Amino acid sequence: MTTTDRQAHWENIYTTKGEAEVSWFEETPTESLRLLQLVGAQPSSAIIDVGGGASRLVDNLLAKGFENLTVLDLSAVALDSARARLGDKGDAVKWIVADVTEMAADRYI
Ligand SMILES: C[S@@+](CC[C@H](N)C(=O)[O-])C[C@H]1O[C@@H](n2cnc3c(N)ncnc32)[C@H](O)[C@@H]1O
């Protein structure tokens, strides 16, 4: 499957379903938050949510004071949705639309 095909697949999902209609929706991503605590993540830690979509993990991390956050996803629709939900708070987050299997990481540093 090409990046274009993958992107079309995910854009279609995020365009046709509401945030809470997808099977993976979590109001609070408890397990991800627990794992970040387990590894000792600090508010200054650089954290990237790969395949973050429209997840509320970023909302929860901002609320806990994390300040070096990036969300990467193939779907611009999903990232736009998360960004719109966050309002001004979303300005503090780096948003990257990319295929993680194809991207040149140094382009985003
Ligand atoms: C099952 S959803 C989970 C989304 C989010 N982590 C959450 O919990 O709400 C999988 C996500 O991975 C993204 N994704 C799939 N393949 C990807 C790839 N190769 N590069 C970047 N994102 C990808 C999709 O666009 C989708 O947002």
mmCIF file of N, CA, C and O in Angstrom, residues 7-43:
data_model
loop_
_atom_site.group_PDB
_atom_site.id
_atom_site.type_symbol
_atom_site.label_atom_id
_atom_site.label_comp_id
_atom_site.label_asym_id
_atom_site.label_seq_id
_atom_site.Cartn_x
_atom_site.Cartn_y
_atom_site.Cartn_z
ATOM 1 N N GLN A 7 -3.088 7.214 3.334
ATOM 2 C CA GLN A 7 -3.609 8.522 3.738
ATOM 3 C C GLN A 7 -5.095 8.630 3.370
ATOM 4 O O GLN A 7 -5.907 9.085 4.182
ATOM 5 N N ALA A 8 -5.438 8.177 2.169
ATOM 6 C CA ALA A 8 -6.837 8.251 1.729
ATOM 7 C C ALA A 8 -7.724 7.415 2.659
ATOM 8 O O ALA A 8 -8.838 7.823 3.018
ATOM 9 N N HIS A 9 -7.214 6.261 3.065
ATOM 10 C CA HIS A 9 -7.966 5.378 3.965
ATOM 11 C C HIS A 9 -8.289 6.111 5.275
ATOM 12 O O HIS A 9 -9.441 6.155 5.719
ATOM 13 N N TRP A 10 -7.246 6.709 5.878
ATOM 14 C CA TRP A 10 -7.452 7.345 7.184
ATOM 15 C C TRP A 10 -8.210 8.666 7.068
ATOM 16 O O TRP A 10 -9.030 8.987 7.948
ATOM 17 N N GLU A 11 -7.958 9.399 6.016
ATOM 18 C CA GLU A 11 -8.721 10.652 5.827
ATOM 19 C C GLU A 11 -10.211 10.332 5.693
ATOM 20 O O GLU A 11 -11.057 11.053 6.225
ATOM 21 N N ASN A 12 -10.508 9.241 4.995
ATOM 22 C CA ASN A 12 -11.914 8.850 4.821
ATOM 23 C C ASN A 12 -12.554 8.547 6.174
ATOM 24 O O ASN A 12 -13.683 8.986 6.452
ATOM 25 N N ILE A 13 -11.824 7.854 7.028
ATOM 26 C CA ILE A 13 -12.378 7.527 8.356
ATOM 27 C C ILE A 13 -12.648 8.808 9.148
ATOM 28 O O ILE A 13 -13.731 9.009 9.698
ATOM 29 N N TYR A 14 -11.646 9.697 9.200
ATOM 30 C CA TYR A 14 -11.800 10.901 10.024
ATOM 31 C C TYR A 14 -12.798 11.892 9.422
ATOM 32 O O TYR A 14 -13.326 12.755 10.125
ATOM 33 N N THR A 15 -13.060 11.770 8.120
ATOM 34 C CA THR A 15 -14.025 12.670 7.492
ATOM 35 C C THR A 15 -15.453 12.172 7.686
ATOM 36 O O THR A 15 -16.387 12.964 7.760
ATOM 37 N N THR A 16 -15.621 10.863 7.778
ATOM 38 C CA THR A 16 -16.976 10.303 7.808
ATOM 39 C C THR A 16 -17.463 9.924 9.212
ATOM 40 O O THR A 16 -18.637 9.657 9.404
ATOM 41 N N LYS A 17 -16.552 9.864 10.176
ATOM 42 C CA LYS A 17 -16.966 9.474 11.539
ATOM 43 C C LYS A 17 -16.665 10.589 12.531
ATOM 44 O O LYS A 17 -15.641 11.268 12.412
ATOM 45 N N GLY A 18 -17.536 10.730 13.493
ATOM 46 C CA GLY A 18 -17.306 11.692 14.568
ATOM 47 C C GLY A 18 -16.206 11.182 15.489
ATOM 48 O O GLY A 18 -15.898 9.975 15.494
ATOM 49 N N GLU A 19 -15.636 12.088 16.278
ATOM 50 C CA GLU A 19 -14.519 11.725 17.142
ATOM 51 C C GLU A 19 -14.822 10.511 18.015
ATOM 52 O O GLU A 19 -14.003 9.600 18.134
ATOM 53 N N ALA A 20 -16.001 10.484 18.611
ATOM 54 C CA ALA A 20 -16.329 9.420 19.555
ATOM 55 C C ALA A 20 -16.920 8.188 18.863
ATOM 56 O O ALA A 20 -17.239 7.201 19.527
ATOM 57 N N GLU A 21 -17.048 8.239 17.546
ATOM 58 C CA GLU A 21 -17.631 7.097 16.817
ATOM 59 C C GLU A 21 -16.602 6.047 16.413
ATOM 60 O O GLU A 21 -16.958 4.961 15.985
ATOM 61 N N VAL A 22 -15.309 6.382 16.528
ATOM 62 C CA VAL A 22 -14.301 5.386 16.160
ATOM 63 C C VAL A 22 -14.074 4.440 17.340
ATOM 64 O O VAL A 22 -14.190 4.845 18.499
ATOM 65 N N SER A 23 -13.754 3.183 17.026
ATOM 66 C CA SER A 23 -13.694 2.146 18.065
ATOM 67 C C SER A 23 -12.588 2.421 19.085
ATOM 68 O O SER A 23 -12.647 1.928 20.205
ATOM 69 N N TRP A 24 -11.574 3.194 18.704
ATOM 70 C CA TRP A 24 -10.431 3.422 19.596
ATOM 71 C C TRP A 24 -10.567 4.693 20.435
ATOM 72 O O TRP A 24 -9.640 5.050 21.163
ATOM 73 N N PHE A 25 -11.723 5.344 20.362
ATOM 74 C CA PHE A 25 -11.877 6.604 21.100
ATOM 75 C C PHE A 25 -11.738 6.398 22.614
ATOM 76 O O PHE A 25 -12.311 5.478 23.186
ATOM 77 N N GLU A 26 -10.975 7.271 23.242
ATOM 78 C CA GLU A 26 -10.858 7.271 24.703
ATOM 79 C C GLU A 26 -10.944 8.714 25.174
ATOM 80 O O GLU A 26 -10.175 9.560 24.720
ATOM 81 N N GLU A 27 -11.842 8.965 26.071
ATOM 82 C CA GLU A 27 -11.930 10.306 26.670
ATOM 83 C C GLU A 27 -10.610 10.627 27.389
ATOM 84 O O GLU A 27 -10.054 11.711 27.242
ATOM 85 N N THR A 28 -10.152 9.646 28.146
ATOM 86 C CA THR A 28 -8.867 9.775 28.848
ATOM 87 C C THR A 28 -8.016 8.551 28.509
ATOM 88 O O THR A 28 -8.392 7.430 28.854
ATOM 89 N N PRO A 29 -6.882 8.747 27.818
ATOM 90 C CA PRO A 29 -6.027 7.602 27.444
ATOM 91 C C PRO A 29 -5.187 7.143 28.640
ATOM 92 O O PRO A 29 -3.981 7.378 28.727
ATOM 93 N N THR A 30 -5.855 6.464 29.550
ATOM 94 C CA THR A 30 -5.274 6.111 30.848
ATOM 95 C C THR A 30 -3.980 5.311 30.729
ATOM 96 O O THR A 30 -3.010 5.575 31.445
ATOM 97 N N GLU A 31 -3.977 4.320 29.836
ATOM 98 C CA GLU A 31 -2.797 3.455 29.735
ATOM 99 C C GLU A 31 -1.581 4.230 29.212
ATOM 100 O O GLU A 31 -0.467 4.071 29.727
ATOM 101 N N SER A 32 -1.783 5.075 28.219
ATOM 102 C CA SER A 32 -0.659 5.877 27.698
ATOM 103 C C SER A 32 -0.127 6.800 28.780
ATOM 104 O O SER A 32 1.095 6.955 28.945
ATOM 105 N N LEU A 33 -1.027 7.393 29.547
ATOM 106 C CA LEU A 33 -0.601 8.296 30.622
ATOM 107 C C LEU A 33 0.157 7.515 31.703
ATOM 108 O O LEU A 33 1.170 7.979 32.232
ATOM 109 N N ARG A 34 -0.308 6.307 31.984
ATOM 110 C CA ARG A 34 0.355 5.472 32.994
ATOM 111 C C ARG A 34 1.774 5.119 32.534
ATOM 112 O O ARG A 34 2.732 5.181 33.303
ATOM 113 N N LEU A 35 1.909 4.767 31.253
ATOM 114 C CA LEU A 35 3.224 4.379 30.735
ATOM 115 C C LEU A 35 4.192 5.560 30.733
ATOM 116 O O LEU A 35 5.383 5.409 31.044
ATOM 117 N N LEU A 36 3.688 6.746 30.422
ATOM 118 C CA LEU A 36 4.556 7.929 30.447
ATOM 119 C C LEU A 36 5.038 8.208 31.871
ATOM 120 O O LEU A 36 6.190 8.584 32.091
ATOM 121 N N GLN A 37 4.148 7.980 32.827
ATOM 122 C CA GLN A 37 4.533 8.162 34.230
ATOM 123 C C GLN A 37 5.580 7.118 34.618
ATOM 124 O O GLN A 37 6.580 7.421 35.273
ATOM 125 N N LEU A 38 5.366 5.882 34.143
ATOM 126 C CA LEU A 38 6.269 4.767 34.457
ATOM 127 C C LEU A 38 7.691 5.035 33.958
ATOM 128 O O LEU A 38 8.670 4.699 34.621
ATOM 129 N N VAL A 39 7.817 5.644 32.775
ATOM 130 C CA VAL A 39 9.163 5.907 32.232
ATOM 131 C C VAL A 39 9.747 7.212 32.775
ATOM 132 O O VAL A 39 10.843 7.609 32.404
ATOM 133 N N GLY A 40 9.005 7.867 33.642
ATOM 134 C CA GLY A 40 9.542 9.059 34.293
ATOM 135 C C GLY A 40 9.504 10.310 33.446
ATOM 136 O O GLY A 40 10.346 11.202 33.612
ATOM 137 N N ALA A 41 8.537 10.389 32.533
ATOM 138 C CA ALA A 41 8.438 11.587 31.686
ATOM 139 C C ALA A 41 8.202 12.819 32.551
ATOM 140 O O ALA A 41 7.413 12.791 33.503
ATOM 141 N N GLN A 42 8.931 13.872 32.208
ATOM 142 C CA GLN A 42 8.844 15.151 32.933
ATOM 143 C C GLN A 42 8.159 16.174 32.033
ATOM 144 O O GLN A 42 8.140 16.014 30.811
ATOM 145 N N PRO A 43 7.653 17.277 32.605
ATOM 146 C CA PRO A 43 6.993 18.295 31.778
ATOM 147 C C PRO A 43 7.860 18.797 30.621
ATOM 148 O O PRO A 43 7.347 19.152 29.575
#
